[in-house]
PDB file of C-alpha atoms in Angstrom:
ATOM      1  CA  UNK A 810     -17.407 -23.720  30.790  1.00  0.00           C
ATOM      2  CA  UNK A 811     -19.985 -21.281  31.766  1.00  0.00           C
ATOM      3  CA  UNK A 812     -22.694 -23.653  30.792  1.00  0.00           C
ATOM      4  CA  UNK A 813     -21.061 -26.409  32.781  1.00  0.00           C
ATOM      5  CA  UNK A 814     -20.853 -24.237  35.903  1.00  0.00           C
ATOM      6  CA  UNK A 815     -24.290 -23.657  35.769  1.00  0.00           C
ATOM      7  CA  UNK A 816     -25.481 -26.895  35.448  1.00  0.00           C
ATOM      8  CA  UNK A 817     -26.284 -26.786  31.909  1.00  0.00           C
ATOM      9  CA  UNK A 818     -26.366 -30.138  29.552  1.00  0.00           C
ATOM     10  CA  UNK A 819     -26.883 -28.056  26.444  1.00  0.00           C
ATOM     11  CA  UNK A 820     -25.815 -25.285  24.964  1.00  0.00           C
ATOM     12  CA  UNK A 821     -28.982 -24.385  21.895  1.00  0.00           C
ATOM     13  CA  UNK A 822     -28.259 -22.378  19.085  1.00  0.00           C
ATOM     14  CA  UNK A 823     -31.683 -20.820  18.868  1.00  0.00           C
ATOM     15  CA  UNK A 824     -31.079 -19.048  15.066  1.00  0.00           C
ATOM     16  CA  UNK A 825     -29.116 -18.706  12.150  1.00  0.00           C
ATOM     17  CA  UNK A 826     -28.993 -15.003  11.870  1.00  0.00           C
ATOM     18  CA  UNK A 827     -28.842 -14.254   8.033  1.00  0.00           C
ATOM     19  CA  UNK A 828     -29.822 -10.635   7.009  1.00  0.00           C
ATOM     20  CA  UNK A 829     -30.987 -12.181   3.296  1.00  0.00           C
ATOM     21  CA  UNK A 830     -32.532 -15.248   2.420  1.00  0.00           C
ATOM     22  CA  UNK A 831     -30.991 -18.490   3.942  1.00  0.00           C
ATOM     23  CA  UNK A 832     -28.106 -19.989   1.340  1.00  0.00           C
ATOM     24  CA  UNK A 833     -25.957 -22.883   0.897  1.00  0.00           C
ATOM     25  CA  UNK A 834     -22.877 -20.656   1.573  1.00  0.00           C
ATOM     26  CA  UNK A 835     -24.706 -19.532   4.587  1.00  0.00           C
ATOM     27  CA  UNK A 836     -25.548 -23.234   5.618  1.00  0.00           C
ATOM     28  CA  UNK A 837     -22.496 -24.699   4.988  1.00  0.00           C
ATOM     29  CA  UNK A 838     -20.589 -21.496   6.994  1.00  0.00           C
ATOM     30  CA  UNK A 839     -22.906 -22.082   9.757  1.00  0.00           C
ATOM     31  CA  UNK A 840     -21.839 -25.786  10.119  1.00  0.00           C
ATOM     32  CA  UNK A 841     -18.254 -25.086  10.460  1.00  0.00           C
ATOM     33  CA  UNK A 842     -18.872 -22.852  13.302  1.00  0.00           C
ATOM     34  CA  UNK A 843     -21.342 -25.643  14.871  1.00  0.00           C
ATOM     35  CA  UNK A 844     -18.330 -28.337  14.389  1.00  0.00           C
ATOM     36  CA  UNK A 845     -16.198 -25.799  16.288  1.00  0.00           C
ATOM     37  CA  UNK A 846     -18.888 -24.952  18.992  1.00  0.00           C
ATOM     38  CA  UNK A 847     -19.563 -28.705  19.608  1.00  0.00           C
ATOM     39  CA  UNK A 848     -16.125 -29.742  19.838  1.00  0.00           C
ATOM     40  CA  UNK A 849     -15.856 -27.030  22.878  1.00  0.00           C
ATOM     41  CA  UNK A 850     -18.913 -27.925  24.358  1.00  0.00           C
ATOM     42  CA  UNK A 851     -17.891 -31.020  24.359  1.00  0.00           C
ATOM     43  CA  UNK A 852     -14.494 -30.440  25.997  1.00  0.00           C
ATOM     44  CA  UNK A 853     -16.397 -28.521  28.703  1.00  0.00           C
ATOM     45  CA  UNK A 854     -18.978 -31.190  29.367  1.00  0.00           C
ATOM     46  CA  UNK A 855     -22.374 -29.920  27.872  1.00  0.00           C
ATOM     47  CA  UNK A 856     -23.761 -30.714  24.462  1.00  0.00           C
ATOM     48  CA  UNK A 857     -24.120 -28.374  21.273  1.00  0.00           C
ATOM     49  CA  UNK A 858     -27.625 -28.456  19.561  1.00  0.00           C
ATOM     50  CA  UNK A 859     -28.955 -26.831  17.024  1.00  0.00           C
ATOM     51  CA  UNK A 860     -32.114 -25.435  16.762  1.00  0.00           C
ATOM     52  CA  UNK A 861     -34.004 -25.502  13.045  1.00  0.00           C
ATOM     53  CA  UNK A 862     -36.719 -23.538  12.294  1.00  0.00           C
ATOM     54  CA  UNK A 863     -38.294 -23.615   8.566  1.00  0.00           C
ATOM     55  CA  UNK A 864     -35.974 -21.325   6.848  1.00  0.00           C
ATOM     56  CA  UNK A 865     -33.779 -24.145   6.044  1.00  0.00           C
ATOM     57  CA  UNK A 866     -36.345 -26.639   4.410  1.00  0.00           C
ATOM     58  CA  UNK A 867     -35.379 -25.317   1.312  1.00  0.00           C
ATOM     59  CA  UNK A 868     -34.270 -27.415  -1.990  1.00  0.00           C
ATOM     60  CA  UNK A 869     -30.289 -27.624  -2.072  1.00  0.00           C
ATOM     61  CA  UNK A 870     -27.748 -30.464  -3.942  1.00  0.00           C
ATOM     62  CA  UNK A 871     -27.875 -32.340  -1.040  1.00  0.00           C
ATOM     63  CA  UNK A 872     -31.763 -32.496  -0.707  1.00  0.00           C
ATOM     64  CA  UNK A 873     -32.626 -29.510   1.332  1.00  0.00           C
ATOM     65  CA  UNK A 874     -30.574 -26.977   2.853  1.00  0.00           C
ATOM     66  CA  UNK A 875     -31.299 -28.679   6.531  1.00  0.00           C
ATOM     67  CA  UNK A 876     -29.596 -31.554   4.777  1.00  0.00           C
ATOM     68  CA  UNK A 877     -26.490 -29.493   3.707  1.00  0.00           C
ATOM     69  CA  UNK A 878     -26.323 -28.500   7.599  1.00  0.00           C
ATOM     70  CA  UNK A 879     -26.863 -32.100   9.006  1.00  0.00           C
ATOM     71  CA  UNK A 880     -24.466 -33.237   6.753  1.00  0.00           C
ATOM     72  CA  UNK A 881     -21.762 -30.803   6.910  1.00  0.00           C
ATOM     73  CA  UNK A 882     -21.815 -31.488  10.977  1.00  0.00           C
ATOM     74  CA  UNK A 883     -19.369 -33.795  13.124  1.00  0.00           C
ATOM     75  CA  UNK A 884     -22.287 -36.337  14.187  1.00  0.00           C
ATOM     76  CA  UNK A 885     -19.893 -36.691  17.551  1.00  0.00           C
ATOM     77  CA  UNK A 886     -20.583 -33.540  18.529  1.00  0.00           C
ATOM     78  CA  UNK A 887     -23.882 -31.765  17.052  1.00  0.00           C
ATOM     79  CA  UNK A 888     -26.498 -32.213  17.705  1.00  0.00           C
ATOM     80  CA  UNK A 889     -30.555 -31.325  16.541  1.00  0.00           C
ATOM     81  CA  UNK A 890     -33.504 -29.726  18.403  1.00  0.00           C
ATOM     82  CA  UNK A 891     -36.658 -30.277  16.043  1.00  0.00           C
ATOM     83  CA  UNK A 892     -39.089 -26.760  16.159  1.00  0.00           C
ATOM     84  CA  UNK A 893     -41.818 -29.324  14.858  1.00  0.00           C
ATOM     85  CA  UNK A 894     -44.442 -26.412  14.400  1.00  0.00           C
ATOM     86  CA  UNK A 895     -41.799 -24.046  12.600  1.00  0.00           C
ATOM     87  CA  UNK A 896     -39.821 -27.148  10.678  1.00  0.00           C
ATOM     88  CA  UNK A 897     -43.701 -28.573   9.426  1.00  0.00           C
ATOM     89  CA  UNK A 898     -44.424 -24.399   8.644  1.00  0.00           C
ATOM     90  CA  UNK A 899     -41.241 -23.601   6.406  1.00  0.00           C
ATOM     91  CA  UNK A 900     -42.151 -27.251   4.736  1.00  0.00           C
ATOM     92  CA  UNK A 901     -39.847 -30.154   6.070  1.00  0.00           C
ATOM     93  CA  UNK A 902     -41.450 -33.553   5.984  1.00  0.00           C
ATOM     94  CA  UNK A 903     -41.290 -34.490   9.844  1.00  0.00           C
ATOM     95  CA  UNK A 904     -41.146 -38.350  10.296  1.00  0.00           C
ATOM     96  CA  UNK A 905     -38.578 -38.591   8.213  1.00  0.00           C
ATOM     97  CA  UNK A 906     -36.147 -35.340   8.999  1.00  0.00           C
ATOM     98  CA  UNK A 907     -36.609 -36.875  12.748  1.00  0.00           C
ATOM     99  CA  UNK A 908     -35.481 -40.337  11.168  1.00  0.00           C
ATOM    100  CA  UNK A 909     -32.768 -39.385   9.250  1.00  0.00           C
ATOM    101  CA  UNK A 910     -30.911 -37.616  11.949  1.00  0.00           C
ATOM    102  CA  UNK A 911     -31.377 -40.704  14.740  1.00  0.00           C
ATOM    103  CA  UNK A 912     -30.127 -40.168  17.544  1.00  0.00           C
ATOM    104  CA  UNK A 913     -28.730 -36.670  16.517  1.00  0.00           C
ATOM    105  CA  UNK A 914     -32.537 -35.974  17.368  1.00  0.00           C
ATOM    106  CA  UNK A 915     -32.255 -34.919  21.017  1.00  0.00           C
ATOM    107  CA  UNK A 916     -35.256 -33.002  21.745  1.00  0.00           C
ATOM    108  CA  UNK A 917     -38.248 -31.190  20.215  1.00  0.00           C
ATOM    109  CA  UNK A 918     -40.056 -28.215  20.558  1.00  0.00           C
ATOM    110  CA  UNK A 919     -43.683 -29.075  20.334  1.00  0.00           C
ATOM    111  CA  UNK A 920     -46.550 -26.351  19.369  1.00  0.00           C
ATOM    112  CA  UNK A 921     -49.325 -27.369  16.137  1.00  0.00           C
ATOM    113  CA  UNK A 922     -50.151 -25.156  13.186  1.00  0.00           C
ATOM    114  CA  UNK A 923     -53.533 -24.352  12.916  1.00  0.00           C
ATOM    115  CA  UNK A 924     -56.112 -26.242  10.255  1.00  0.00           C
ATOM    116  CA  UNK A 925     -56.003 -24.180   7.276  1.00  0.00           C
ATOM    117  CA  UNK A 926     -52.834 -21.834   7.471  1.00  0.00           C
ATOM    118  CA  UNK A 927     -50.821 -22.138   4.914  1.00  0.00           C
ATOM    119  CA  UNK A 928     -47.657 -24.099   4.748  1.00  0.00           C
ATOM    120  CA  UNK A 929     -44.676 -21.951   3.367  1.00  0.00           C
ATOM    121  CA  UNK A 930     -41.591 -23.828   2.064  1.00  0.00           C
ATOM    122  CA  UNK A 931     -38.591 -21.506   3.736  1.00  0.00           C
ATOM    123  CA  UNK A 932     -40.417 -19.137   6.258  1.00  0.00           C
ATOM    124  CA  UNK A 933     -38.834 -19.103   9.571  1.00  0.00           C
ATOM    125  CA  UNK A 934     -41.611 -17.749  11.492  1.00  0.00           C
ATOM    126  CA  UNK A 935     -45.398 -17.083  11.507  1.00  0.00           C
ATOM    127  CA  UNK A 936     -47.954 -15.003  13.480  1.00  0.00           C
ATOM    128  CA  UNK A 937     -49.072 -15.741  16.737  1.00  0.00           C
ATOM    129  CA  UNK A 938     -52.631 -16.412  15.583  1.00  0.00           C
ATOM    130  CA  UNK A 939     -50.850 -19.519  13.740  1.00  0.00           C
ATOM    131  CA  UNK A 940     -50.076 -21.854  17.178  1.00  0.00           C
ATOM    132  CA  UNK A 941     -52.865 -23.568  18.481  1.00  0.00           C
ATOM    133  CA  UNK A 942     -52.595 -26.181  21.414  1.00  0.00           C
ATOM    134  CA  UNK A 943     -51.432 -29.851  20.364  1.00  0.00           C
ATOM    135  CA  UNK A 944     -53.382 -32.079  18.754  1.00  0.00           C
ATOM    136  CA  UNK A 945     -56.057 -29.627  17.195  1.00  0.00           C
ATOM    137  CA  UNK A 946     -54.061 -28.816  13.966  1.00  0.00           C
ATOM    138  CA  UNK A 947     -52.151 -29.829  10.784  1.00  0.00           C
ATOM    139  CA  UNK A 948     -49.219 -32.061  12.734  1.00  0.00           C
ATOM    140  CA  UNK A 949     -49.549 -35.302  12.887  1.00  0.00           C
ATOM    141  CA  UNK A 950     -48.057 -36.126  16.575  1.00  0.00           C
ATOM    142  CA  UNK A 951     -48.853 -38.947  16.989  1.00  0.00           C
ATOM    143  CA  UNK A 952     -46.325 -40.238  14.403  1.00  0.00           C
ATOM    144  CA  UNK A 953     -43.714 -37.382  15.191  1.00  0.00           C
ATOM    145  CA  UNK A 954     -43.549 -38.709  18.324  1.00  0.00           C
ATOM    146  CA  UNK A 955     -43.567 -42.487  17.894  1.00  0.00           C
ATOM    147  CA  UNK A 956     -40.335 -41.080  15.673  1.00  0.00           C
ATOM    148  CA  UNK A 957     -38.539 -39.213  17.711  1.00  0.00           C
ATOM    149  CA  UNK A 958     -38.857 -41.484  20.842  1.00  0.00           C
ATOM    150  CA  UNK A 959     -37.266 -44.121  18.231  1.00  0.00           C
ATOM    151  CA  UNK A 960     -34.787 -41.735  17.555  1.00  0.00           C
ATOM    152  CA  UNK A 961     -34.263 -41.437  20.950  1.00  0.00           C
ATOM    153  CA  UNK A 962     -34.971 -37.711  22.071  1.00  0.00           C
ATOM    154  CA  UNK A 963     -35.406 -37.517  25.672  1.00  0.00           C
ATOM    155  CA  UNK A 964     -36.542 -33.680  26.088  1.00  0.00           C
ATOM    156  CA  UNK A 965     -39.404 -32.807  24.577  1.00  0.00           C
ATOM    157  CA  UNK A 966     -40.794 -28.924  25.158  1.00  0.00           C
ATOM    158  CA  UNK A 967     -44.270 -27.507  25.077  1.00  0.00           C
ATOM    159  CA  UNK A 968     -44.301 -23.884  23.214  1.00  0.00           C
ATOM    160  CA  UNK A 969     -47.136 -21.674  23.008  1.00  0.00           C
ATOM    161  CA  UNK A 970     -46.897 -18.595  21.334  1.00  0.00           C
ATOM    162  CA  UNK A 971     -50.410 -17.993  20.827  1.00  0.00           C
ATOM    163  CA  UNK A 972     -52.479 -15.058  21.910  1.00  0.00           C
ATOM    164  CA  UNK A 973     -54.014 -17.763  24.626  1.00  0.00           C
ATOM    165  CA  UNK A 974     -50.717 -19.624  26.111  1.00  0.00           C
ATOM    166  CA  UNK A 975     -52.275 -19.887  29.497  1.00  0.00           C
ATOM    167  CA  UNK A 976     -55.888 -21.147  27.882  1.00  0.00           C
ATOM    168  CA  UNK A 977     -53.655 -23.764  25.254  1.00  0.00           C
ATOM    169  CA  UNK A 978     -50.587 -25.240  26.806  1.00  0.00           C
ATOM    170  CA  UNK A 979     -53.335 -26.590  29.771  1.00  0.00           C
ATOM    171  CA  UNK A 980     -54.759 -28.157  26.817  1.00  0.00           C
ATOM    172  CA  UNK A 981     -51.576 -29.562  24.842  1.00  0.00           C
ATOM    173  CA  UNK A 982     -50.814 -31.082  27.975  1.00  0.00           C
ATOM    174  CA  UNK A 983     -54.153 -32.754  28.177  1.00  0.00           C
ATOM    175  CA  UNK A 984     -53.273 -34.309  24.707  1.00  0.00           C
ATOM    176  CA  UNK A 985     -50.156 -35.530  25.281  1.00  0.00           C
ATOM    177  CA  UNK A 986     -51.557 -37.344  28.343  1.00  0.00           C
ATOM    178  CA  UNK A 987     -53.654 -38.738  25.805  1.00  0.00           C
ATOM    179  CA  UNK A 988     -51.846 -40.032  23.606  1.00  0.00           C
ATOM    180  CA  UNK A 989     -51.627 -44.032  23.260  1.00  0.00           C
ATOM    181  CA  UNK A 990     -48.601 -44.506  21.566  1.00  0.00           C
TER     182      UNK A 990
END
């Protein structure tokens, strides 16, 4: 309701806190609270998204962890908000994590990974020396995008977390004008 008043048409769950490493129990906990906060936000008028990171791109029965979430969640009312650069960085596989959720994919968080750092399957985070503006790192946007505009997403956010946000996001933007897709 409070979202609603203020004009919100999402509520974001930005984080999974979890003290320990990131679990099944943890994941499949997590997405009965996010069937319960959709079906509210729903009631009220905004959406519920979630917000992955990387800490959930680990292996689980049901392929990775992200996949116990996604599929533990009422598709009616949850919905996903790709962090491409922290996803790619804890080690999901982007086109098709974007695919398989459709039109559960409602927007992204965009921000590239620079050349060289290392990938690490699970991490949630990474430094600040890490981001680098779009287009001049390890993602390959061009074909995240082309998915996710498939998919249907129709919010799509510049980050910059780097020591130089005003110097980069001048020059993600510059890329994504770019872009031919």
């Amino acid at each position: 309701a409070e979202a609603k008043a203020l004009g919100a048409s999402f509520v974001v769950c930005p984080w999974l806190p979890h003290d320990q490493k990131f679990d099944r129990d943890l994941a499949l906990r997590s997405a009965e609270a996010m069937n319960r906060f959709g079906k509210g936000a729903r009631d009220a008028a905004p959406r519920f998204s979630y917000h992955c990171h990387g800490y959930e791109f680990v292996p689980s029965p049901e392929g990775t962890l992200f996949d116990t979430l996604v599929g533990a969640t009422d598709p009616a009312t949850v919905t996903f908000q790709v962090d491409v650069f922290h996803a790619y960085h804890g080690g999901a596989n982007l086109v098709p994590v974007i695919e398989k959720l459709g039109p559960r994919a409602v927007s992204l968080h965009l921000k590239d990974l620079k050349k060289g750092f290392p990938v690490e399957p699970g991490a949630g985070t990474a430094p600040a020396e890490a981001d680098v503006p779009l287009g001049s790192g390890q993602i390959n946007y061009p074909a995240v995008l082309r998915a996710a505009m498939k998919a249907g997403a129709s919010q799509y956010y510049v980050e910059d977390e780097s020591p130089d946000p005003l110097g980069n996001i001048p020059k993600s933007v510059a890329y994504l004008e770019g872009l031919k897709l």
